[in-house]
Amino acid sequence: MKRFVLAILALAWSCLALAAVNLNTASKEDLEALPEIGPVKAQAIIDYRNANGPFKSPEDVMKVNGIKEGIYGKIKGDISVSGANVPPAAKAAPASPSSMAKSAPSTAPAVAPAGASESMKSEAKTKKTNTAKADASMAKTDAAAPAAMTKEEKAAKAKEAKEAKAKAKADKAAKAKADKEEKAAKAKADKEEKAAKAKADKAEKAAKSTTDADTKVAKASTAKEEKAAKAKADKEARAKAKADKAAKAKADKEAAAEAKAAKP
C-alpha cells in the first residue's frame, strides 16, 4: 500500500511538472495566473503575439515590454510554446497532495496488517506533515500572487495617471502660450490699425485745411479784384460825368455868347 501511495504521488507531481501555460494559445486570464504577470503584462504578451507571430521559445517572452530576466526566472517553469495549455490553477487540481495524503490513511487501516510497525506509522506521519507544509506553502504562494498583481496594477495605474497629468499640464501650457501669442498679435494689429487710421485722418485734415486756405485766398483775391474794378468803374463814371458837365457848361456858354452877339 505504501508503494501504491508513493506511486500515485509521483505520478501527480510528474503531471504538475509537465503541465504549462502555452504562450501561443493561452488567454489573458490564463496568463494572469502566472507569477508576477498581471492584466497589463498579460495583455502585452497577447499584443506582442498578435504583432510578431507565435513565440519560438519560452525565452522570447523577455522580448515583451515589461518582462525581463527577473520575471522570466519565476515563470520559466510554468510556460511553454507548444503542447496543451494548462493554467497554474488547473495544474493544481489533478494532483492535490493533501487530498491524496488524506485519502491514504483512511484506506491504509483496511489493508494494513493489524500489527503495523511503528516505523511505518512514523513514516506516514512524516509524509502527512510534509504534505501539510507543501499545501501551506502553495496556499501562501497563491495568496501572494493576487497581492503582487494588485501592486503591479497599482503601479501601472499610477504611471498612467502621472502621464495623463503631465500631458494635461503640457496641453494647458501650450494653450496658454497660444492664447498669449494670439492676444499679442491682436494687440499689435489693433495698434497698427489705429496708427494707420490716425495717419489717414491727419492727412485728410491737412488736405482739407490746405483746400480751405486756397479757397479763402481765392475768394479774397476775387473780392479785391471786384472791389478794385468797381472803384475804377465808379471813378471813370464820375470823371465822365464831370467831363460831360463841363462840356455842357461850355456849350451853354458859347450858345449864350452867340445869342448875345446876334442881337442888333
JSON list of N, CA and C in Angstrom, two decimals, residues 19-92:
[
{"chain": "A", "resi": 19, "resn": "ALA", "atom": "N", "xyz": [2.80, 19.96, -17.05]},
{"chain": "A", "resi": 19, "resn": "ALA", "atom": "CA", "xyz": [1.77, 20.94, -17.43]},
{"chain": "A", "resi": 19, "resn": "ALA", "atom": "C", "xyz": [2.37, 22.34, -17.45]},
{"chain": "A", "resi": 20, "resn": "ALA", "atom": "N", "xyz": [1.96, 23.19, -18.41]},
{"chain": "A", "resi": 20, "resn": "ALA", "atom": "CA", "xyz": [2.47, 24.56, -18.52]},
{"chain": "A", "resi": 20, "resn": "ALA", "atom": "C", "xyz": [1.50, 25.42, -19.33]},
{"chain": "A", "resi": 21, "resn": "VAL", "atom": "N", "xyz": [1.64, 26.72, -19.16]},
{"chain": "A", "resi": 21, "resn": "VAL", "atom": "CA", "xyz": [0.83, 27.67, -19.93]},
{"chain": "A", "resi": 21, "resn": "VAL", "atom": "C", "xyz": [1.48, 27.87, -21.30]},
{"chain": "A", "resi": 22, "resn": "ASN", "atom": "N", "xyz": [0.75, 27.59, -22.35]},
{"chain": "A", "resi": 22, "resn": "ASN", "atom": "CA", "xyz": [1.25, 27.74, -23.72]},
{"chain": "A", "resi": 22, "resn": "ASN", "atom": "C", "xyz": [1.15, 29.22, -24.12]},
{"chain": "A", "resi": 23, "resn": "LEU", "atom": "N", "xyz": [2.28, 29.90, -24.29]},
{"chain": "A", "resi": 23, "resn": "LEU", "atom": "CA", "xyz": [2.30, 31.33, -24.61]},
{"chain": "A", "resi": 23, "resn": "LEU", "atom": "C", "xyz": [1.58, 31.65, -25.92]},
{"chain": "A", "resi": 24, "resn": "ASN", "atom": "N", "xyz": [1.49, 30.67, -26.82]},
{"chain": "A", "resi": 24, "resn": "ASN", "atom": "CA", "xyz": [0.91, 30.93, -28.13]},
{"chain": "A", "resi": 24, "resn": "ASN", "atom": "C", "xyz": [-0.60, 30.68, -28.20]},
{"chain": "A", "resi": 25, "resn": "THR", "atom": "N", "xyz": [-1.16, 30.03, -27.16]},
{"chain": "A", "resi": 25, "resn": "THR", "atom": "CA", "xyz": [-2.60, 29.75, -27.19]},
{"chain": "A", "resi": 25, "resn": "THR", "atom": "C", "xyz": [-3.32, 30.23, -25.94]},
{"chain": "A", "resi": 26, "resn": "ALA", "atom": "N", "xyz": [-2.59, 30.62, -24.90]},
{"chain": "A", "resi": 26, "resn": "ALA", "atom": "CA", "xyz": [-3.19, 30.99, -23.62]},
{"chain": "A", "resi": 26, "resn": "ALA", "atom": "C", "xyz": [-4.03, 32.26, -23.74]},
{"chain": "A", "resi": 27, "resn": "SER", "atom": "N", "xyz": [-5.12, 32.31, -22.98]},
{"chain": "A", "resi": 27, "resn": "SER", "atom": "CA", "xyz": [-5.95, 33.52, -22.92]},
{"chain": "A", "resi": 27, "resn": "SER", "atom": "C", "xyz": [-5.33, 34.50, -21.93]},
{"chain": "A", "resi": 28, "resn": "LYS", "atom": "N", "xyz": [-5.90, 35.68, -21.88]},
{"chain": "A", "resi": 28, "resn": "LYS", "atom": "CA", "xyz": [-5.41, 36.70, -20.93]},
{"chain": "A", "resi": 28, "resn": "LYS", "atom": "C", "xyz": [-5.53, 36.20, -19.50]},
{"chain": "A", "resi": 29, "resn": "GLU", "atom": "N", "xyz": [-6.67, 35.53, -19.19]},
{"chain": "A", "resi": 29, "resn": "GLU", "atom": "CA", "xyz": [-6.88, 35.03, -17.83]},
{"chain": "A", "resi": 29, "resn": "GLU", "atom": "C", "xyz": [-5.85, 33.95, -17.48]},
{"chain": "A", "resi": 30, "resn": "ASP", "atom": "N", "xyz": [-5.53, 33.08, -18.45]},
{"chain": "A", "resi": 30, "resn": "ASP", "atom": "CA", "xyz": [-4.52, 32.04, -18.21]},
{"chain": "A", "resi": 30, "resn": "ASP", "atom": "C", "xyz": [-3.17, 32.67, -17.90]},
{"chain": "A", "resi": 31, "resn": "LEU", "atom": "N", "xyz": [-2.81, 33.71, -18.66]},
{"chain": "A", "resi": 31, "resn": "LEU", "atom": "CA", "xyz": [-1.51, 34.38, -18.45]},
{"chain": "A", "resi": 31, "resn": "LEU", "atom": "C", "xyz": [-1.46, 35.11, -17.12]},
{"chain": "A", "resi": 32, "resn": "GLU", "atom": "N", "xyz": [-2.61, 35.69, -16.71]},
{"chain": "A", "resi": 32, "resn": "GLU", "atom": "CA", "xyz": [-2.65, 36.41, -15.43]},
{"chain": "A", "resi": 32, "resn": "GLU", "atom": "C", "xyz": [-2.41, 35.49, -14.25]},
{"chain": "A", "resi": 33, "resn": "ALA", "atom": "N", "xyz": [-2.66, 34.17, -14.42]},
{"chain": "A", "resi": 33, "resn": "ALA", "atom": "CA", "xyz": [-2.47, 33.22, -13.33]},
{"chain": "A", "resi": 33, "resn": "ALA", "atom": "C", "xyz": [-0.99, 32.93, -13.07]},
{"chain": "A", "resi": 34, "resn": "LEU", "atom": "N", "xyz": [-0.10, 33.37, -13.99]},
{"chain": "A", "resi": 34, "resn": "LEU", "atom": "CA", "xyz": [1.34, 33.16, -13.80]},
{"chain": "A", "resi": 34, "resn": "LEU", "atom": "C", "xyz": [1.89, 34.13, -12.75]},
{"chain": "A", "resi": 35, "resn": "PRO", "atom": "N", "xyz": [2.92, 33.74, -12.02]},
{"chain": "A", "resi": 35, "resn": "PRO", "atom": "CA", "xyz": [3.53, 34.65, -11.03]},
{"chain": "A", "resi": 35, "resn": "PRO", "atom": "C", "xyz": [4.05, 35.93, -11.68]},
{"chain": "A", "resi": 36, "resn": "GLU", "atom": "N", "xyz": [3.80, 37.09, -11.03]},
{"chain": "A", "resi": 36, "resn": "GLU", "atom": "CA", "xyz": [4.29, 38.39, -11.47]},
{"chain": "A", "resi": 36, "resn": "GLU", "atom": "C", "xyz": [3.66, 38.89, -12.78]},
{"chain": "A", "resi": 37, "resn": "ILE", "atom": "N", "xyz": [2.66, 38.15, -13.30]},
{"chain": "A", "resi": 37, "resn": "ILE", "atom": "CA", "xyz": [2.01, 38.56, -14.55]},
{"chain": "A", "resi": 37, "resn": "ILE", "atom": "C", "xyz": [0.60, 39.05, -14.23]},
{"chain": "A", "resi": 38, "resn": "GLY", "atom": "N", "xyz": [0.41, 40.35, -14.32]},
{"chain": "A", "resi": 38, "resn": "GLY", "atom": "CA", "xyz": [-0.90, 40.94, -14.07]},
{"chain": "A", "resi": 38, "resn": "GLY", "atom": "C", "xyz": [-1.64, 41.22, -15.38]},
{"chain": "A", "resi": 39, "resn": "PRO", "atom": "N", "xyz": [-2.75, 41.93, -15.33]},
{"chain": "A", "resi": 39, "resn": "PRO", "atom": "CA", "xyz": [-3.53, 42.22, -16.54]},
{"chain": "A", "resi": 39, "resn": "PRO", "atom": "C", "xyz": [-2.74, 42.99, -17.59]},
{"chain": "A", "resi": 40, "resn": "VAL", "atom": "N", "xyz": [-1.88, 43.93, -17.13]},
{"chain": "A", "resi": 40, "resn": "VAL", "atom": "CA", "xyz": [-1.12, 44.76, -18.08]},
{"chain": "A", "resi": 40, "resn": "VAL", "atom": "C", "xyz": [-0.12, 43.91, -18.85]},
{"chain": "A", "resi": 41, "resn": "LYS", "atom": "N", "xyz": [0.67, 43.09, -18.13]},
{"chain": "A", "resi": 41, "resn": "LYS", "atom": "CA", "xyz": [1.68, 42.26, -18.79]},
{"chain": "A", "resi": 41, "resn": "LYS", "atom": "C", "xyz": [1.03, 41.14, -19.61]},
{"chain": "A", "resi": 42, "resn": "ALA", "atom": "N", "xyz": [-0.11, 40.60, -19.12]},
{"chain": "A", "resi": 42, "resn": "ALA", "atom": "CA", "xyz": [-0.82, 39.56, -19.88]},
{"chain": "A", "resi": 42, "resn": "ALA", "atom": "C", "xyz": [-1.28, 40.12, -21.23]},
{"chain": "A", "resi": 43, "resn": "GLN", "atom": "N", "xyz": [-1.82, 41.34, -21.22]},
{"chain": "A", "resi": 43, "resn": "GLN", "atom": "CA", "xyz": [-2.26, 41.96, -22.48]},
{"chain": "A", "resi": 43, "resn": "GLN", "atom": "C", "xyz": [-1.06, 42.27, -23.37]},
{"chain": "A", "resi": 44, "resn": "ALA", "atom": "N", "xyz": [0.08, 42.66, -22.74]},
{"chain": "A", "resi": 44, "resn": "ALA", "atom": "CA", "xyz": [1.29, 42.94, -23.51]},
{"chain": "A", "resi": 44, "resn": "ALA", "atom": "C", "xyz": [1.79, 41.69, -24.23]},
{"chain": "A", "resi": 45, "resn": "ILE", "atom": "N", "xyz": [1.68, 40.53, -23.56]},
{"chain": "A", "resi": 45, "resn": "ILE", "atom": "CA", "xyz": [2.10, 39.26, -24.18]},
{"chain": "A", "resi": 45, "resn": "ILE", "atom": "C", "xyz": [1.20, 38.96, -25.39]},
{"chain": "A", "resi": 46, "resn": "ILE", "atom": "N", "xyz": [-0.12, 39.14, -25.21]},
{"chain": "A", "resi": 46, "resn": "ILE", "atom": "CA", "xyz": [-1.05, 38.88, -26.32]},
{"chain": "A", "resi": 46, "resn": "ILE", "atom": "C", "xyz": [-0.82, 39.85, -27.48]},
{"chain": "A", "resi": 47, "resn": "ASP", "atom": "N", "xyz": [-0.58, 41.14, -27.15]},
{"chain": "A", "resi": 47, "resn": "ASP", "atom": "CA", "xyz": [-0.32, 42.13, -28.20]},
{"chain": "A", "resi": 47, "resn": "ASP", "atom": "C", "xyz": [0.96, 41.80, -28.97]},
{"chain": "A", "resi": 48, "resn": "TYR", "atom": "N", "xyz": [2.01, 41.37, -28.24]},
{"chain": "A", "resi": 48, "resn": "TYR", "atom": "CA", "xyz": [3.27, 41.00, -28.90]},
{"chain": "A", "resi": 48, "resn": "TYR", "atom": "C", "xyz": [3.04, 39.79, -29.82]},
{"chain": "A", "resi": 49, "resn": "ARG", "atom": "N", "xyz": [2.27, 38.82, -29.30]},
{"chain": "A", "resi": 49, "resn": "ARG", "atom": "CA", "xyz": [1.98, 37.60, -30.08]},
{"chain": "A", "resi": 49, "resn": "ARG", "atom": "C", "xyz": [1.21, 37.94, -31.35]},
{"chain": "A", "resi": 50, "resn": "ASN", "atom": "N", "xyz": [0.24, 38.84, -31.24]},
{"chain": "A", "resi": 50, "resn": "ASN", "atom": "CA", "xyz": [-0.57, 39.23, -32.42]},
{"chain": "A", "resi": 50, "resn": "ASN", "atom": "C", "xyz": [0.26, 40.01, -33.42]},
{"chain": "A", "resi": 51, "resn": "ALA", "atom": "N", "xyz": [1.23, 40.81, -32.92]},
{"chain": "A", "resi": 51, "resn": "ALA", "atom": "CA", "xyz": [2.02, 41.66, -33.81]},
{"chain": "A", "resi": 51, "resn": "ALA", "atom": "C", "xyz": [3.19, 40.92, -34.45]},
{"chain": "A", "resi": 52, "resn": "ASN", "atom": "N", "xyz": [3.80, 39.95, -33.73]},
{"chain": "A", "resi": 52, "resn": "ASN", "atom": "CA", "xyz": [5.03, 39.32, -34.21]},
{"chain": "A", "resi": 52, "resn": "ASN", "atom": "C", "xyz": [4.89, 37.83, -34.51]},
{"chain": "A", "resi": 53, "resn": "GLY", "atom": "N", "xyz": [3.71, 37.28, -34.30]},
{"chain": "A", "resi": 53, "resn": "GLY", "atom": "CA", "xyz": [3.54, 35.86, -34.56]},
{"chain": "A", "resi": 53, "resn": "GLY", "atom": "C", "xyz": [3.86, 35.03, -33.34]},
{"chain": "A", "resi": 54, "resn": "PRO", "atom": "N", "xyz": [3.78, 33.68, -33.44]},
{"chain": "A", "resi": 54, "resn": "PRO", "atom": "CA", "xyz": [3.99, 32.79, -32.29]},
{"chain": "A", "resi": 54, "resn": "PRO", "atom": "C", "xyz": [5.39, 32.94, -31.69]},
{"chain": "A", "resi": 55, "resn": "PHE", "atom": "N", "xyz": [5.47, 32.69, -30.39]},
{"chain": "A", "resi": 55, "resn": "PHE", "atom": "CA", "xyz": [6.77, 32.66, -29.71]},
{"chain": "A", "resi": 55, "resn": "PHE", "atom": "C", "xyz": [7.52, 31.41, -30.16]},
{"chain": "A", "resi": 56, "resn": "LYS", "atom": "N", "xyz": [8.81, 31.55, -30.45]},
{"chain": "A", "resi": 56, "resn": "LYS", "atom": "CA", "xyz": [9.63, 30.42, -30.89]},
{"chain": "A", "resi": 56, "resn": "LYS", "atom": "C", "xyz": [10.15, 29.61, -29.69]},
{"chain": "A", "resi": 57, "resn": "SER", "atom": "N", "xyz": [10.40, 30.29, -28.58]},
{"chain": "A", "resi": 57, "resn": "SER", "atom": "CA", "xyz": [10.90, 29.63, -27.39]},
{"chain": "A", "resi": 57, "resn": "SER", "atom": "C", "xyz": [10.40, 30.38, -26.16]},
{"chain": "A", "resi": 58, "resn": "PRO", "atom": "N", "xyz": [10.38, 29.73, -24.99]},
{"chain": "A", "resi": 58, "resn": "PRO", "atom": "CA", "xyz": [9.93, 30.43, -23.78]},
{"chain": "A", "resi": 58, "resn": "PRO", "atom": "C", "xyz": [10.73, 31.69, -23.48]},
{"chain": "A", "resi": 59, "resn": "GLU", "atom": "N", "xyz": [12.04, 31.69, -23.87]},
{"chain": "A", "resi": 59, "resn": "GLU", "atom": "CA", "xyz": [12.88, 32.86, -23.59]},
{"chain": "A", "resi": 59, "resn": "GLU", "atom": "C", "xyz": [12.41, 34.10, -24.36]},
{"chain": "A", "resi": 60, "resn": "ASP", "atom": "N", "xyz": [11.67, 33.88, -25.46]},
{"chain": "A", "resi": 60, "resn": "ASP", "atom": "CA", "xyz": [11.20, 35.02, -26.26]},
{"chain": "A", "resi": 60, "resn": "ASP", "atom": "C", "xyz": [10.24, 35.91, -25.49]},
{"chain": "A", "resi": 61, "resn": "VAL", "atom": "N", "xyz": [9.69, 35.41, -24.38]},
{"chain": "A", "resi": 61, "resn": "VAL", "atom": "CA", "xyz": [8.76, 36.23, -23.59]},
{"chain": "A", "resi": 61, "resn": "VAL", "atom": "C", "xyz": [9.46, 37.46, -23.03]},
{"chain": "A", "resi": 62, "resn": "MET", "atom": "N", "xyz": [10.81, 37.40, -22.93]},
{"chain": "A", "resi": 62, "resn": "MET", "atom": "CA", "xyz": [11.55, 38.56, -22.43]},
{"chain": "A", "resi": 62, "resn": "MET", "atom": "C", "xyz": [11.62, 39.69, -23.45]},
{"chain": "A", "resi": 63, "resn": "LYS", "atom": "N", "xyz": [11.16, 39.41, -24.68]},
{"chain": "A", "resi": 63, "resn": "LYS", "atom": "CA", "xyz": [11.09, 40.48, -25.68]},
{"chain": "A", "resi": 63, "resn": "LYS", "atom": "C", "xyz": [9.87, 41.37, -25.47]},
{"chain": "A", "resi": 64, "resn": "VAL", "atom": "N", "xyz": [8.94, 40.89, -24.64]},
{"chain": "A", "resi": 64, "resn": "VAL", "atom": "CA", "xyz": [7.73, 41.67, -24.34]},
{"chain": "A", "resi": 64, "resn": "VAL", "atom": "C", "xyz": [8.10, 42.80, -23.39]},
{"chain": "A", "resi": 65, "resn": "ASN", "atom": "N", "xyz": [7.57, 43.97, -23.66]},
{"chain": "A", "resi": 65, "resn": "ASN", "atom": "CA", "xyz": [7.86, 45.14, -22.82]},
{"chain": "A", "resi": 65, "resn": "ASN", "atom": "C", "xyz": [7.41, 44.90, -21.38]},
{"chain": "A", "resi": 66, "resn": "GLY", "atom": "N", "xyz": [8.33, 45.09, -20.43]},
{"chain": "A", "resi": 66, "resn": "GLY", "atom": "CA", "xyz": [8.00, 44.95, -19.01]},
{"chain": "A", "resi": 66, "resn": "GLY", "atom": "C", "xyz": [8.37, 43.59, -18.44]},
{"chain": "A", "resi": 67, "resn": "ILE", "atom": "N", "xyz": [8.80, 42.64, -19.28]},
{"chain": "A", "resi": 67, "resn": "ILE", "atom": "CA", "xyz": [9.18, 41.32, -18.79]},
{"chain": "A", "resi": 67, "resn": "ILE", "atom": "C", "xyz": [10.68, 41.11, -19.03]},
{"chain": "A", "resi": 68, "resn": "LYS", "atom": "N", "xyz": [11.43, 41.03, -17.93]},
{"chain": "A", "resi": 68, "resn": "LYS", "atom": "CA", "xyz": [12.88, 40.85, -18.02]},
{"chain": "A", "resi": 68, "resn": "LYS", "atom": "C", "xyz": [13.29, 39.53, -17.36]},
{"chain": "A", "resi": 69, "resn": "GLU", "atom": "N", "xyz": [14.58, 39.39, -17.09]},
{"chain": "A", "resi": 69, "resn": "GLU", "atom": "CA", "xyz": [15.10, 38.12, -16.58]},
{"chain": "A", "resi": 69, "resn": "GLU", "atom": "C", "xyz": [14.52, 37.76, -15.22]},
{"chain": "A", "resi": 70, "resn": "GLY", "atom": "N", "xyz": [14.29, 38.78, -14.38]},
{"chain": "A", "resi": 70, "resn": "GLY", "atom": "CA", "xyz": [13.76, 38.50, -13.04]},
{"chain": "A", "resi": 70, "resn": "GLY", "atom": "C", "xyz": [12.42, 37.80, -13.09]},
{"chain": "A", "resi": 71, "resn": "ILE", "atom": "N", "xyz": [11.49, 38.35, -13.89]},
{"chain": "A", "resi": 71, "resn": "ILE", "atom": "CA", "xyz": [10.15, 37.75, -14.01]},
{"chain": "A", "resi": 71, "resn": "ILE", "atom": "C", "xyz": [10.24, 36.42, -14.76]},
{"chain": "A", "resi": 72, "resn": "TYR", "atom": "N", "xyz": [11.10, 36.37, -15.81]},
{"chain": "A", "resi": 72, "resn": "TYR", "atom": "CA", "xyz": [11.24, 35.12, -16.57]},
{"chain": "A", "resi": 72, "resn": "TYR", "atom": "C", "xyz": [11.72, 33.99, -15.66]},
{"chain": "A", "resi": 73, "resn": "GLY", "atom": "N", "xyz": [12.63, 34.31, -14.73]},
{"chain": "A", "resi": 73, "resn": "GLY", "atom": "CA", "xyz": [13.14, 33.28, -13.82]},
{"chain": "A", "resi": 73, "resn": "GLY", "atom": "C", "xyz": [12.04, 32.68, -12.95]},
{"chain": "A", "resi": 74, "resn": "LYS", "atom": "N", "xyz": [10.99, 33.46, -12.68]},
{"chain": "A", "resi": 74, "resn": "LYS", "atom": "CA", "xyz": [9.91, 32.98, -11.83]},
{"chain": "A", "resi": 74, "resn": "LYS", "atom": "C", "xyz": [8.84, 32.20, -12.60]},
{"chain": "A", "resi": 75, "resn": "ILE", "atom": "N", "xyz": [8.76, 32.44, -13.93]},
{"chain": "A", "resi": 75, "resn": "ILE", "atom": "CA", "xyz": [7.68, 31.78, -14.69]},
{"chain": "A", "resi": 75, "resn": "ILE", "atom": "C", "xyz": [8.19, 30.75, -15.70]},
{"chain": "A", "resi": 76, "resn": "LYS", "atom": "N", "xyz": [9.52, 30.65, -15.87]},
{"chain": "A", "resi": 76, "resn": "LYS", "atom": "CA", "xyz": [10.03, 29.78, -16.94]},
{"chain": "A", "resi": 76, "resn": "LYS", "atom": "C", "xyz": [9.61, 28.32, -16.76]},
{"chain": "A", "resi": 77, "resn": "GLY", "atom": "N", "xyz": [9.39, 27.89, -15.49]},
{"chain": "A", "resi": 77, "resn": "GLY", "atom": "CA", "xyz": [8.95, 26.51, -15.26]},
{"chain": "A", "resi": 77, "resn": "GLY", "atom": "C", "xyz": [7.48, 26.30, -15.54]},
{"chain": "A", "resi": 78, "resn": "ASP", "atom": "N", "xyz": [6.73, 27.39, -15.73]},
{"chain": "A", "resi": 78, "resn": "ASP", "atom": "CA", "xyz": [5.28, 27.30, -15.92]},
{"chain": "A", "resi": 78, "resn": "ASP", "atom": "C", "xyz": [4.84, 27.66, -17.33]},
{"chain": "A", "resi": 79, "resn": "ILE", "atom": "N", "xyz": [5.77, 27.90, -18.25]},
{"chain": "A", "resi": 79, "resn": "ILE", "atom": "CA", "xyz": [5.38, 28.32, -19.60]},
{"chain": "A", "resi": 79, "resn": "ILE", "atom": "C", "xyz": [6.00, 27.41, -20.65]},
{"chain": "A", "resi": 80, "resn": "SER", "atom": "N", "xyz": [5.36, 27.38, -21.81]},
{"chain": "A", "resi": 80, "resn": "SER", "atom": "CA", "xyz": [5.87, 26.61, -22.96]},
{"chain": "A", "resi": 80, "resn": "SER", "atom": "C", "xyz": [5.39, 27.30, -24.22]},
{"chain": "A", "resi": 81, "resn": "VAL", "atom": "N", "xyz": [5.86, 26.83, -25.38]},
{"chain": "A", "resi": 81, "resn": "VAL", "atom": "CA", "xyz": [5.42, 27.38, -26.66]},
{"chain": "A", "resi": 81, "resn": "VAL", "atom": "C", "xyz": [4.75, 26.32, -27.52]},
{"chain": "A", "resi": 82, "resn": "SER", "atom": "N", "xyz": [4.52, 25.13, -26.94]},
{"chain": "A", "resi": 82, "resn": "SER", "atom": "CA", "xyz": [3.84, 24.05, -27.66]},
{"chain": "A", "resi": 82, "resn": "SER", "atom": "C", "xyz": [3.14, 23.16, -26.65]},
{"chain": "A", "resi": 83, "resn": "GLY", "atom": "N", "xyz": [2.29, 22.27, -27.15]},
{"chain": "A", "resi": 83, "resn": "GLY", "atom": "CA", "xyz": [1.58, 21.36, -26.26]},
{"chain": "A", "resi": 83, "resn": "GLY", "atom": "C", "xyz": [0.30, 21.98, -25.72]},
{"chain": "A", "resi": 84, "resn": "ALA", "atom": "N", "xyz": [-0.33, 21.23, -24.82]},
{"chain": "A", "resi": 84, "resn": "ALA", "atom": "CA", "xyz": [-1.60, 21.69, -24.25]},
{"chain": "A", "resi": 84, "resn": "ALA", "atom": "C", "xyz": [-1.37, 22.88, -23.34]},
{"chain": "A", "resi": 85, "resn": "ASN", "atom": "N", "xyz": [-2.37, 23.74, -23.28]},
{"chain": "A", "resi": 85, "resn": "ASN", "atom": "CA", "xyz": [-2.31, 24.92, -22.40]},
{"chain": "A", "resi": 85, "resn": "ASN", "atom": "C", "xyz": [-2.98, 24.57, -21.07]},
{"chain": "A", "resi": 86, "resn": "VAL", "atom": "N", "xyz": [-2.18, 24.55, -19.98]},
{"chain": "A", "resi": 86, "resn": "VAL", "atom": "CA", "xyz": [-2.72, 24.22, -18.65]},
{"chain": "A", "resi": 86, "resn": "VAL", "atom": "C", "xyz": [-2.35, 25.33, -17.70]},
{"chain": "A", "resi": 87, "resn": "PRO", "atom": "N", "xyz": [-3.30, 26.22, -17.35]},
{"chain": "A", "resi": 87, "resn": "PRO", "atom": "CA", "xyz": [-3.01, 27.32, -16.42]},
{"chain": "A", "resi": 87, "resn": "PRO", "atom": "C", "xyz": [-2.61, 26.78, -15.06]},
{"chain": "A", "resi": 88, "resn": "PRO", "atom": "N", "xyz": [-1.91, 27.57, -14.23]},
{"chain": "A", "resi": 88, "resn": "PRO", "atom": "CA", "xyz": [-1.50, 27.13, -12.89]},
{"chain": "A", "resi": 88, "resn": "PRO", "atom": "C", "xyz": [-2.66, 26.65, -12.04]},
{"chain": "A", "resi": 89, "resn": "ALA", "atom": "N", "xyz": [-3.83, 27.28, -12.12]},
{"chain": "A", "resi": 89, "resn": "ALA", "atom": "CA", "xyz": [-4.98, 26.88, -11.31]},
{"chain": "A", "resi": 89, "resn": "ALA", "atom": "C", "xyz": [-5.43, 25.48, -11.69]},
{"chain": "A", "resi": 90, "resn": "ALA", "atom": "N", "xyz": [-5.40, 25.19, -13.01]},
{"chain": "A", "resi": 90, "resn": "ALA", "atom": "CA", "xyz": [-5.83, 23.88, -13.47]},
{"chain": "A", "resi": 90, "resn": "ALA", "atom": "C", "xyz": [-4.81, 22.81, -13.14]},
{"chain": "A", "resi": 91, "resn": "LYS", "atom": "N", "xyz": [-3.51, 23.23, -13.07]},
{"chain": "A", "resi": 91, "resn": "LYS", "atom": "CA", "xyz": [-2.46, 22.26, -12.80]},
{"chain": "A", "resi": 91, "resn": "LYS", "atom": "C", "xyz": [-2.60, 21.70, -11.39]},
{"chain": "A", "resi": 92, "resn": "ALA", "atom": "N", "xyz": [-3.05, 22.52, -10.43]},
{"chain": "A", "resi": 92, "resn": "ALA", "atom": "CA", "xyz": [-3.10, 22.10, -9.04]},
{"chain": "A", "resi": 92, "resn": "ALA", "atom": "C", "xyz": [-4.23, 21.12, -8.80]}
]
